[in-house]
Short mmCIF file of C-alpha atoms in Angstrom, two decimals:
data_model
loop_
_atom_site.label_atom_id
_atom_site.label_comp_id
_atom_site.label_asym_id
_atom_site.label_seq_id
_atom_site.Cartn_x
_atom_site.Cartn_y
_atom_site.Cartn_z
CA UNK G 145 -0.13 0.19 -0.12
CA UNK G 146 1.23 2.96 -1.48
CA UNK G 147 1.82 6.33 0.70
CA UNK G 148 -1.21 8.21 0.12
CA UNK G 149 -3.89 5.93 -0.08
CA UNK G 150 -6.71 6.76 1.68
CA UNK G 151 -9.55 4.96 4.03
CA UNK G 152 -12.11 7.07 5.27
CA UNK G 153 -11.30 10.18 2.94
CA UNK G 154 -7.60 10.45 4.77
CA UNK G 155 -4.82 9.59 3.63
CA UNK G 156 -2.64 6.91 5.34
CA UNK G 157 1.23 7.68 5.64
CA UNK G 158 2.43 3.98 5.15
CA UNK G 159 6.14 4.86 5.96
CA UNK G 160 5.34 6.78 8.97
CA UNK G 161 2.73 3.62 10.04
CA UNK G 162 5.52 1.14 9.15
CA UNK G 163 8.54 2.88 11.40
CA UNK G 164 6.13 3.45 14.00
CA UNK G 165 4.67 0.11 14.32
CA UNK G 166 8.01 -1.02 13.94
CA UNK G 167 9.07 1.54 17.18
CA UNK G 168 6.71 -0.07 19.03
CA UNK G 169 8.88 -3.23 19.14
CA UNK G 170 11.79 -1.69 21.17
CA UNK G 171 9.54 -1.80 24.22
CA UNK G 172 8.43 -5.09 24.45
CA UNK G 173 12.18 -5.67 23.26
CA UNK G 174 13.72 -3.66 25.96
CA UNK G 175 11.23 -5.57 28.62
CA UNK G 176 12.92 -8.62 27.39
CA UNK G 177 16.16 -7.57 27.89
CA UNK G 178 16.38 -5.19 31.01
CA UNK G 179 13.93 -8.12 32.47
CA UNK G 180 16.04 -10.94 31.74
CA UNK G 181 18.63 -8.49 32.89
CA UNK G 182 17.39 -8.08 35.91
CA UNK G 183 16.77 -11.72 37.43
CA UNK G 184 19.80 -11.66 39.33
CA UNK G 185 18.88 -9.12 41.03
CA UNK G 186 15.81 -9.62 41.77
CA UNK G 187 16.68 -13.13 42.96
CA UNK G 188 18.91 -11.19 45.32
CA UNK G 189 16.73 -7.61 46.62
CA UNK G 190 13.79 -10.90 47.06
CA UNK G 191 14.66 -13.78 47.74
CA UNK G 192 13.10 -15.78 45.13
CA UNK G 193 14.25 -19.32 43.69
CA UNK G 194 14.76 -19.78 39.85
CA UNK G 195 12.02 -20.85 39.34
CA UNK G 196 9.64 -18.29 41.12
CA UNK G 197 11.67 -15.35 39.40
CA UNK G 198 11.62 -17.96 35.90
CA UNK G 199 7.49 -17.25 36.27
CA UNK G 200 7.75 -13.42 36.69
CA UNK G 201 10.40 -13.49 33.36
CA UNK G 202 7.61 -16.13 31.97
CA UNK G 203 4.97 -13.73 32.62
CA UNK G 204 6.06 -11.17 30.51
CA UNK G 205 6.30 -13.37 27.72
CA UNK G 206 2.79 -15.59 28.43
CA UNK G 207 0.88 -12.23 29.18
CA UNK G 208 1.22 -11.65 25.27
CA UNK G 209 -0.54 -14.98 24.44
CA UNK G 210 -3.62 -13.51 26.82
CA UNK G 211 -3.89 -10.47 24.45
CA UNK G 212 -3.04 -12.41 20.73
CA UNK G 213 -5.15 -15.07 21.57
CA UNK G 214 -8.42 -13.29 22.63
CA UNK G 215 -8.14 -10.38 20.84
CA UNK G 216 -5.96 -11.41 18.00
CA UNK G 217 -9.11 -11.69 15.80
CA UNK G 218 -10.30 -7.90 16.83
CA UNK G 219 -7.46 -6.31 14.86
CA UNK G 220 -10.47 -6.33 11.77
CA UNK G 221 -12.65 -3.74 13.93
CA UNK G 222 -9.47 -1.74 14.47
CA UNK G 223 -5.31 -1.52 14.73
CA UNK G 224 -5.12 1.89 16.65
CA UNK G 225 -7.23 0.64 19.20
CA UNK G 226 -4.86 -2.29 19.55
CA UNK G 227 -2.00 0.17 19.79
CA UNK G 228 -4.05 2.12 21.94
CA UNK G 229 -4.18 -0.36 24.72
CA UNK G 230 -0.35 -2.00 23.93
CA UNK G 231 0.32 1.70 25.29
CA UNK G 232 -1.71 2.27 28.28
CA UNK G 233 -0.63 -1.47 29.00
CA UNK G 234 2.89 -0.64 28.75
CA UNK G 235 2.98 2.08 30.56
CA UNK G 236 0.98 0.10 33.77
CA UNK G 237 3.13 -2.51 33.79
CA UNK G 238 6.87 -1.22 34.06
CA UNK G 239 5.33 1.38 36.63
CA UNK G 240 4.13 -1.51 38.61
CA UNK G 241 7.04 -3.64 38.75
CA UNK G 242 8.71 -0.96 39.58
CA UNK G 243 6.92 -0.30 42.20
CA UNK G 244 7.88 -3.87 43.75
CA UNK G 245 10.41 -2.26 45.89
CA UNK G 246 7.85 -0.43 48.27
CA UNK G 247 6.12 -3.67 49.41
CA UNK G 248 8.34 -4.17 51.83
CA UNK G 249 7.88 -8.69 51.96
CA UNK G 250 9.34 -10.34 49.24
CA UNK G 251 6.42 -12.32 49.23
CA UNK G 252 4.26 -9.99 48.39
CA UNK G 253 6.94 -8.15 46.19
CA UNK G 254 6.94 -11.70 43.95
CA UNK G 255 3.30 -10.90 43.05
CA UNK G 256 3.62 -7.20 42.75
CA UNK G 257 6.90 -8.04 40.08
CA UNK G 258 4.24 -10.62 38.32
CA UNK G 259 1.49 -8.81 37.78
CA UNK G 260 3.55 -5.94 36.52
CA UNK G 261 5.35 -8.64 33.78
CA UNK G 262 2.09 -9.69 32.77
CA UNK G 263 0.33 -6.34 32.32
CA UNK G 264 3.74 -5.68 29.80
CA UNK G 265 3.47 -8.70 28.46
CA UNK G 266 -0.43 -8.24 28.17
CA UNK G 267 0.98 -5.09 26.20
CA UNK G 268 3.86 -6.89 24.26
CA UNK G 269 0.86 -9.07 22.87
CA UNK G 270 -1.15 -5.58 21.15
CA UNK G 271 1.94 -4.34 19.45
CA UNK G 272 1.72 -8.16 18.28
CA UNK G 273 -2.33 -8.43 17.19
CA UNK G 274 -1.99 -4.79 15.54
CA UNK G 275 1.84 -5.27 13.92
CA UNK G 276 1.80 -8.20 11.74
CA UNK G 277 -1.42 -7.78 10.67
CA UNK G 278 -0.51 -4.13 9.33
CA UNK G 279 2.30 -4.74 8.02
CA UNK G 280 0.95 -7.20 6.16
CA UNK G 281 -1.90 -4.58 4.48
CA UNK G 282 0.67 -2.08 4.06
CA UNK G 283 3.43 -4.63 1.97
CA UNK G 284 0.94 -6.96 0.32
CA UNK G 285 3.19 -8.22 -2.32
CA UNK G 286 6.47 -8.61 0.20
CA UNK G 287 4.22 -10.26 3.22
CA UNK G 288 7.90 -12.32 4.61
CA UNK G 289 10.43 -9.98 3.98
CA UNK G 290 8.55 -7.18 5.46
CA UNK G 291 7.57 -8.61 8.12
CA UNK G 292 11.45 -10.13 8.96
CA UNK G 293 12.42 -5.98 8.68
CA UNK G 294 9.45 -5.57 11.42
CA UNK G 295 10.60 -8.13 14.10
CA UNK G 296 14.07 -7.00 13.33
CA UNK G 297 12.78 -4.48 15.49
CA UNK G 298 12.94 -6.58 18.76
CA UNK G 299 16.49 -7.90 18.64
CA UNK G 300 17.55 -3.83 17.77
CA UNK G 301 15.90 -2.76 20.52
CA UNK G 302 17.27 -5.92 22.50
CA UNK G 303 20.92 -4.32 21.91
CA UNK G 304 19.79 -0.87 22.40
CA UNK G 305 18.71 -2.00 25.74
CA UNK G 306 21.34 -4.14 26.43
CA UNK G 307 24.10 -1.30 26.06
CA UNK G 308 21.75 0.66 28.15
CA UNK G 309 21.07 -1.73 30.68
CA UNK G 310 24.90 -2.78 31.27
CA UNK G 311 26.26 1.03 31.00
CA UNK G 312 23.49 2.08 33.86
CA UNK G 313 24.60 -1.20 36.01
CA UNK G 314 28.09 -0.39 35.95
CA UNK G 315 26.83 2.92 37.88
CA UNK G 316 26.37 3.73 41.41
CA UNK G 317 22.81 4.52 40.09
CA UNK G 318 22.18 2.05 37.91
CA UNK G 319 19.52 0.22 39.88
CA UNK G 320 17.43 -2.88 38.25
CA UNK G 321 14.34 0.14 39.17
CA UNK G 322 16.31 2.54 37.07
CA UNK G 323 17.75 -0.18 34.68
CA UNK G 324 13.65 -1.68 33.82
CA UNK G 325 12.41 2.53 33.45
CA UNK G 326 14.31 3.23 30.71
CA UNK G 327 11.31 1.08 28.73
CA UNK G 328 9.63 4.28 29.79
CA UNK G 329 11.14 6.04 26.12
CA UNK G 330 10.26 3.84 23.72
CA UNK G 331 7.40 4.27 25.05
CA UNK G 332 6.06 7.37 24.66
CA UNK G 333 7.79 7.95 21.63
CA UNK G 334 5.61 4.46 19.60
CA UNK G 335 3.14 6.35 21.13
CA UNK G 336 3.60 9.84 19.39
CA UNK G 337 4.35 8.12 16.74
CA UNK G 338 1.03 6.24 15.43
CA UNK G 339 -1.55 7.01 17.66
CA UNK G 340 -3.30 9.57 16.33
CA UNK G 341 -2.21 8.00 12.85
CA UNK G 342 -5.21 6.74 9.97
CA UNK G 343 -4.98 3.01 9.73
CA UNK G 344 -5.82 0.92 6.51
CA UNK G 345 -8.10 -2.00 6.78
CA UNK G 346 -6.69 -5.61 7.34
CA UNK G 347 -6.61 -7.80 4.42
CA UNK G 348 -9.21 -9.56 5.63
CA UNK G 349 -11.80 -6.61 5.84
CA UNK G 350 -10.26 -6.10 2.23
CA UNK G 351 -10.43 -9.15 0.99
CA UNK G 352 -14.70 -9.39 2.06
CA UNK G 353 -13.51 -12.56 4.61
CA UNK G 354 -16.26 -12.59 7.15
CA UNK G 355 -15.53 -13.44 10.53
CA UNK G 356 -16.72 -16.40 11.03
CA UNK G 357 -15.36 -18.13 8.01
CA UNK G 358 -12.42 -17.04 9.14
CA UNK G 359 -12.96 -18.81 12.62
CA UNK G 360 -13.59 -21.82 10.09
CA UNK G 361 -11.00 -21.99 7.71
CA UNK G 362 -7.88 -21.38 11.06
CA UNK G 363 -9.91 -24.47 12.98
CA UNK G 364 -9.95 -26.86 10.41
CA UNK G 365 -7.28 -26.59 7.99
CA UNK G 366 -4.17 -29.31 9.37
CA UNK G 367 -1.39 -27.53 7.93
CA UNK G 368 -2.55 -24.61 10.19
CA UNK G 369 -2.56 -27.22 12.85
CA UNK G 370 0.95 -28.62 12.17
CA UNK G 371 2.70 -24.49 12.34
CA UNK G 372 1.07 -24.39 15.76
CA UNK G 373 2.37 -27.33 16.44
CA UNK G 374 5.69 -25.97 15.66
CA UNK G 375 5.35 -22.56 16.37
CA UNK G 376 5.80 -24.43 19.93
CA UNK G 377 9.08 -25.36 19.51
CA UNK G 378 10.54 -22.79 17.74
CA UNK G 379 9.75 -20.43 20.46
CA UNK G 380 10.60 -22.58 23.00
CA UNK G 381 14.23 -22.77 21.33
CA UNK G 382 14.43 -19.06 20.55
CA UNK G 383 13.03 -17.16 23.44
CA UNK G 384 13.43 -19.64 26.35
CA UNK G 385 17.03 -19.31 26.42
CA UNK G 386 17.17 -16.09 25.47
CA UNK G 387 14.85 -14.96 28.77
CA UNK G 388 18.29 -16.66 30.72
CA UNK G 389 21.04 -16.36 28.89
CA UNK G 390 21.60 -12.77 31.11
CA UNK G 391 21.61 -13.67 34.69
CA UNK G 392 22.13 -17.68 33.80
CA UNK G 393 26.46 -16.32 32.44
CA UNK G 394 26.92 -13.47 34.51
CA UNK G 395 26.35 -16.08 37.43
CA UNK G 396 29.57 -17.59 35.52
CA UNK G 397 31.28 -14.42 35.31
CA UNK G 398 30.45 -13.96 31.71
CA UNK G 399 28.46 -10.13 30.59
CA UNK G 400 25.50 -12.34 29.76
CA UNK G 401 23.59 -8.99 28.96
CA UNK G 402 26.80 -8.14 25.97
CA UNK G 403 26.26 -11.79 25.14
CA UNK G 404 22.67 -11.16 24.63
CA UNK G 405 23.17 -8.13 22.75
CA UNK G 406 26.02 -9.89 20.45
CA UNK G 407 23.23 -11.99 19.44
CA UNK G 408 20.25 -9.59 19.15
CA UNK G 409 22.65 -7.44 16.38
CA UNK G 410 23.33 -10.74 14.45
CA UNK G 411 19.57 -11.41 14.38
CA UNK G 412 18.59 -7.70 13.30
CA UNK G 413 20.90 -7.28 11.00
CA UNK G 414 19.75 -11.11 9.60
CA UNK G 415 16.45 -10.06 9.39
CA UNK G 416 16.46 -6.59 7.84
CA UNK G 417 18.43 -8.62 5.27
CA UNK G 418 16.26 -11.79 4.59
CA UNK G 419 15.13 -10.63 1.42
CA UNK G 420 17.82 -12.17 -0.46
CA UNK G 421 17.62 -15.26 1.48
CA UNK G 422 13.64 -15.95 1.24
CA UNK G 423 13.87 -15.54 -2.30
CA UNK G 424 16.38 -18.05 -2.91
CA UNK G 425 15.00 -20.79 0.14
CA UNK G 426 12.06 -22.11 0.13
CA UNK G 427 10.11 -21.25 3.66
CA UNK G 428 10.37 -24.96 4.80
CA UNK G 429 13.95 -25.01 3.76
CA UNK G 430 14.81 -21.81 5.31
CA UNK G 431 12.96 -23.25 8.76
CA UNK G 432 14.72 -26.67 8.64
CA UNK G 433 18.40 -25.04 8.49
CA UNK G 434 17.68 -23.11 11.74
CA UNK G 435 16.28 -26.07 13.67
CA UNK G 436 19.76 -27.92 12.92
CA UNK G 437 21.64 -24.76 13.27
CA UNK G 438 19.53 -23.48 16.74
CA UNK G 439 19.59 -26.56 18.58
CA UNK G 440 23.36 -27.23 18.09
CA UNK G 441 24.36 -23.66 19.34
CA UNK G 442 22.13 -23.82 22.25
CA UNK G 443 23.17 -27.11 23.03
CA UNK G 444 27.41 -26.36 22.57
CA UNK G 445 25.92 -22.73 24.92
CA UNK G 446 25.51 -25.10 27.61
CA UNK G 447 29.14 -26.68 27.41
CA UNK G 448 30.00 -22.64 27.32
CA UNK G 449 32.14 -21.47 30.63
CA UNK G 450 34.28 -18.63 29.29
CA UNK G 451 33.65 -15.11 27.62
CA UNK G 452 34.90 -16.13 24.21
CA UNK G 453 33.26 -19.88 24.05
CA UNK G 454 30.24 -18.08 24.76
CA UNK G 455 29.92 -15.50 22.16
CA UNK G 456 31.54 -18.02 19.41
CA UNK G 457 28.27 -20.29 20.52
CA UNK G 458 26.19 -17.27 20.60
CA UNK G 459 26.86 -16.67 17.04
CA UNK G 460 25.87 -20.43 16.14
CA UNK G 461 22.90 -19.60 17.88
CA UNK G 462 22.01 -16.16 16.75
CA UNK G 463 21.87 -17.44 13.11
CA UNK G 464 19.99 -20.60 13.81
CA UNK G 465 17.03 -18.59 15.64
CA UNK G 466 17.23 -15.33 13.55
CA UNK G 467 14.25 -16.05 11.55
CA UNK G 468 12.00 -18.27 13.52
CA UNK G 469 9.74 -16.16 14.33
CA UNK G 470 9.11 -13.48 11.37
CA UNK G 471 9.59 -16.98 8.54
CA UNK G 472 6.26 -18.74 10.70
CA UNK G 473 3.91 -15.96 10.55
CA UNK G 474 4.86 -14.97 6.37
CA UNK G 475 4.02 -18.58 5.97
CA UNK G 476 0.68 -18.89 7.42
CA UNK G 477 -0.46 -15.56 6.07
CA UNK G 478 0.86 -16.36 2.67
CA UNK G 479 0.14 -20.18 2.36
CA UNK G 480 -3.45 -19.56 4.52
CA UNK G 481 -4.13 -16.23 3.92
CA UNK G 482 -7.37 -16.53 4.86
CA UNK G 483 -6.37 -17.43 8.69
CA UNK G 484 -5.56 -13.50 8.65
CA UNK G 485 -5.25 -11.81 11.66
CA UNK G 486 -6.47 -14.91 14.14
CA UNK G 487 -4.06 -16.82 12.54
CA UNK G 488 -1.48 -14.82 12.94
CA UNK G 489 -2.74 -14.01 16.99
CA UNK G 490 -3.18 -17.62 17.29
CA UNK G 491 0.96 -17.93 16.08
CA UNK G 492 1.97 -15.55 18.13
CA UNK G 493 -0.43 -16.15 21.09
CA UNK G 494 0.39 -20.09 20.86
CA UNK G 495 4.22 -19.42 21.20
CA UNK G 496 4.29 -16.98 24.28
CA UNK G 497 2.53 -19.18 25.84
CA UNK G 498 4.22 -22.16 25.86
CA UNK G 499 7.10 -20.46 26.46
CA UNK G 500 6.16 -18.22 29.16
CA UNK G 501 4.34 -20.82 31.09
CA UNK G 502 6.30 -23.58 30.41
CA UNK G 503 9.73 -23.51 29.12
CA UNK G 504 11.14 -20.53 31.15
CA UNK G 505 10.29 -21.56 35.01
CA UNK G 506 10.18 -25.07 33.94
CA UNK G 507 14.34 -24.16 32.85
CA UNK G 508 14.69 -22.01 36.02
CA UNK G 509 13.24 -25.60 38.20
CA UNK G 510 15.47 -27.40 36.14
CA UNK G 511 18.54 -25.17 36.73
CA UNK G 512 17.31 -25.35 40.82
CA UNK G 513 17.39 -28.65 40.62
CA UNK G 514 21.00 -28.67 39.36
CA UNK G 515 22.23 -25.89 41.57
CA UNK G 516 23.13 -28.27 44.55
CA UNK G 517 25.93 -30.11 42.31
CA UNK G 518 28.50 -27.41 41.68
CA UNK G 519 28.40 -26.40 45.77
CA UNK G 520 30.68 -27.73 47.93
CA UNK G 521 29.09 -29.62 50.92
CA UNK G 522 31.78 -28.95 53.76
CA UNK G 523 32.65 -25.26 52.69
CA UNK G 524 28.93 -24.54 52.09
CA UNK G 525 27.89 -26.10 55.56
CA UNK G 526 30.88 -23.88 57.38
CA UNK G 527 29.74 -20.60 55.70
CA UNK G 528 25.94 -21.18 56.74
CA UNK G 529 27.15 -22.21 60.40
CA UNK G 530 29.81 -19.37 61.02
CA UNK G 531 26.16 -17.03 59.20
CA UNK G 532 23.87 -18.68 61.93
CA UNK G 533 26.61 -17.94 64.83
CA UNK G 534 27.72 -14.83 64.31
CA UNK G 535 25.17 -12.53 62.50
CA UNK G 536 22.89 -12.47 65.34
CA UNK G 537 25.71 -11.06 67.75
CA UNK G 538 26.21 -7.87 64.91
CA UNK G 539 22.55 -7.02 63.77
CA UNK G 540 21.42 -4.35 66.78
CA UNK G 541 24.71 -2.63 64.20
CA UNK G 542 22.97 -3.27 61.30
CA UNK G 543 20.95 0.60 59.82
CA UNK G 544 17.20 -0.73 61.07
CA UNK G 545 16.24 -1.23 57.39
CA UNK G 546 18.30 -4.02 56.44
CA UNK G 547 17.77 -6.04 60.01
CA UNK G 548 15.09 -7.88 58.18
CA UNK G 549 17.52 -9.44 55.67
CA UNK G 550 20.23 -9.79 57.87
CA UNK G 551 16.91 -11.97 59.99
CA UNK G 552 16.14 -13.94 56.74
CA UNK G 553 19.94 -14.89 56.26
CA UNK G 554 20.33 -16.23 59.71
CA UNK G 555 16.80 -17.93 59.59
CA UNK G 556 17.64 -19.44 56.12
CA UNK G 557 21.24 -20.04 57.10
CA UNK G 558 19.89 -22.36 60.25
CA UNK G 559 16.83 -24.40 58.52
CA UNK G 560 19.53 -25.50 55.79
CA UNK G 561 21.95 -26.66 58.85
CA UNK G 562 19.06 -28.12 60.10
CA UNK G 563 18.13 -30.44 57.07
CA UNK G 564 21.34 -30.68 57.00
CA UNK G 565 22.39 -32.24 59.99
CA UNK G 566 19.36 -34.01 60.11
CA UNK G 567 19.27 -36.12 56.66
CA UNK G 568 23.19 -35.54 55.50
CA UNK G 569 22.35 -33.59 52.79
CA UNK G 570 21.33 -29.78 52.15
CA UNK G 571 17.83 -28.75 50.62
CA UNK G 572 18.87 -26.64 47.60
CA UNK G 573 16.45 -24.15 47.26
CA UNK G 574 16.80 -23.65 51.11
CA UNK G 575 20.81 -23.62 50.92
CA UNK G 576 20.89 -21.12 47.53
CA UNK G 577 17.98 -18.85 49.34
CA UNK G 578 20.12 -18.74 52.01
CA UNK G 579 23.00 -17.46 50.33
CA UNK G 580 21.09 -15.33 48.69
CA UNK G 581 19.81 -13.84 51.49
CA UNK G 582 23.07 -13.03 52.75
CA UNK G 583 24.53 -11.75 49.81
CA UNK G 584 21.60 -9.20 49.55
CA UNK G 585 21.90 -8.41 53.54
CA UNK G 586 24.06 -6.17 53.66
CA UNK G 587 26.59 -6.80 56.11
CA UNK G 588 30.12 -5.61 55.35
CA UNK G 589 31.42 -8.94 56.36
CA UNK G 590 34.03 -12.08 54.55
CA UNK G 591 30.49 -13.88 54.71
CA UNK G 592 29.37 -11.92 52.04
CA UNK G 593 32.25 -12.48 49.13
CA UNK G 594 32.39 -16.48 50.34
CA UNK G 595 28.87 -16.82 49.46
CA UNK G 596 29.31 -15.08 46.14
CA UNK G 597 32.07 -17.44 45.40
CA UNK G 598 30.38 -20.19 45.58
CA UNK G 599 27.56 -19.78 44.81
CA UNK G 600 28.25 -17.81 41.39
CA UNK G 601 29.33 -21.20 39.79
CA UNK G 602 26.65 -23.38 40.63
CA UNK G 603 24.14 -21.29 39.11
CA UNK G 604 25.99 -20.48 36.35
CA UNK G 605 25.90 -24.32 36.01
CA UNK G 606 22.58 -25.33 36.60
CA UNK G 607 21.39 -22.65 33.98
CA UNK G 608 23.27 -23.97 31.51
CA UNK G 609 22.16 -27.50 32.35
CA UNK G 610 18.73 -26.14 31.57
CA UNK G 611 20.39 -25.10 28.17
CA UNK G 612 20.88 -28.62 27.17
CA UNK G 613 17.66 -29.92 28.03
CA UNK G 614 15.81 -27.24 25.48
CA UNK G 615 18.76 -28.15 22.73
CA UNK G 616 16.98 -31.05 21.97
CA UNK G 617 13.26 -29.70 21.13
CA UNK G 618 15.38 -28.65 17.82
CA UNK G 619 14.81 -32.49 16.90
CA UNK G 620 11.74 -32.79 16.85
CA UNK G 621 11.26 -30.40 13.68
CA UNK G 622 13.73 -31.19 12.02
#
């Protein structure tokens, strides 16, 4: 659709709409990158397990599924309305997550963070609900290429947000709240760009496809159902590990957010230059090659214990996952066009739902199970014993606002020791949480440094093992 086309007598500025909608993916990308970068601080500040922060990180993804699955078909009734809803949810979600620090209790903070991430995810979903059919309507003759360019803004946004978050993290005021607050900037920019623009009708409306027919075609097409299943796999391979990469690698002393930025930068370049590759390879050939390369890269990443190795294998992983999402959407829209906005919404929604509800939390649970394997028992027991014995003596000298944190470290250390003395084995989550509580207690003691030395490699190992569990998914679609 060329610039100057009209709807209801008003001109449609296709290029402004395309750019503005592309920019609406930046808050989605920023929230993805920054939430991944702050999972470690959230675990430490609120004494959360990997599974719990996995639920928070996952909510930001499956929240997308709520808006995509339930409201994806409604894009035919107003794509601008969908973007207005996205704008509101983005603002509410970020503000709610930042407010978690005001709650005081870690249990309450978890639910506030969870609710904020969910609202943020719902907003991200509305961007997809509007963006995919809008791009298809604006550029009907080059859907796959333009959809790759549109979704190229997701990794491009992660590069921008990831670098900004990393730079802020090096400063004294780079708290997780400040880093997450960066997301407000692209939210306000895309709101100014598109919320007052005139939008075209979706392709389904232009073609006269009835609302009921869209549902019938979508749910009775064997090819669509197969692609829906494949989307669950490809989304899990792409988004599950990417959510965990910053926290997992950072625990091992590797700048994980920079590895994510590297992956995202490569993805952005490949998606922006997807045209010639799409012309040479069929979508099925492109997806098959992507599955093989991504599975190989992820398996190798699970063995990466140095920065050089992490960046090298992350390159392979990035090439593998770069074309998954937009090619899946473009394939469905080209081969089964009468599924319309509903088909695009279901594809994205199911992918996000499975990744957010299942893949990311399960990866966190796998990490929790394997963390104790890398905790040296005798050193850990000795540290817990000294924590339980020595911290009560300094409690009165600790600032009043930190005393609950210190008490929590004492309580968890004593609890872990009690289980060890009774059963002869350290309880995994309780032990890890005891070390996290000690690290975040704020006390000036060599015990804190010892806890960091013990917990970091164990967290890194558990996270890398979770990558190893996800990699074989690539075999299902090869």
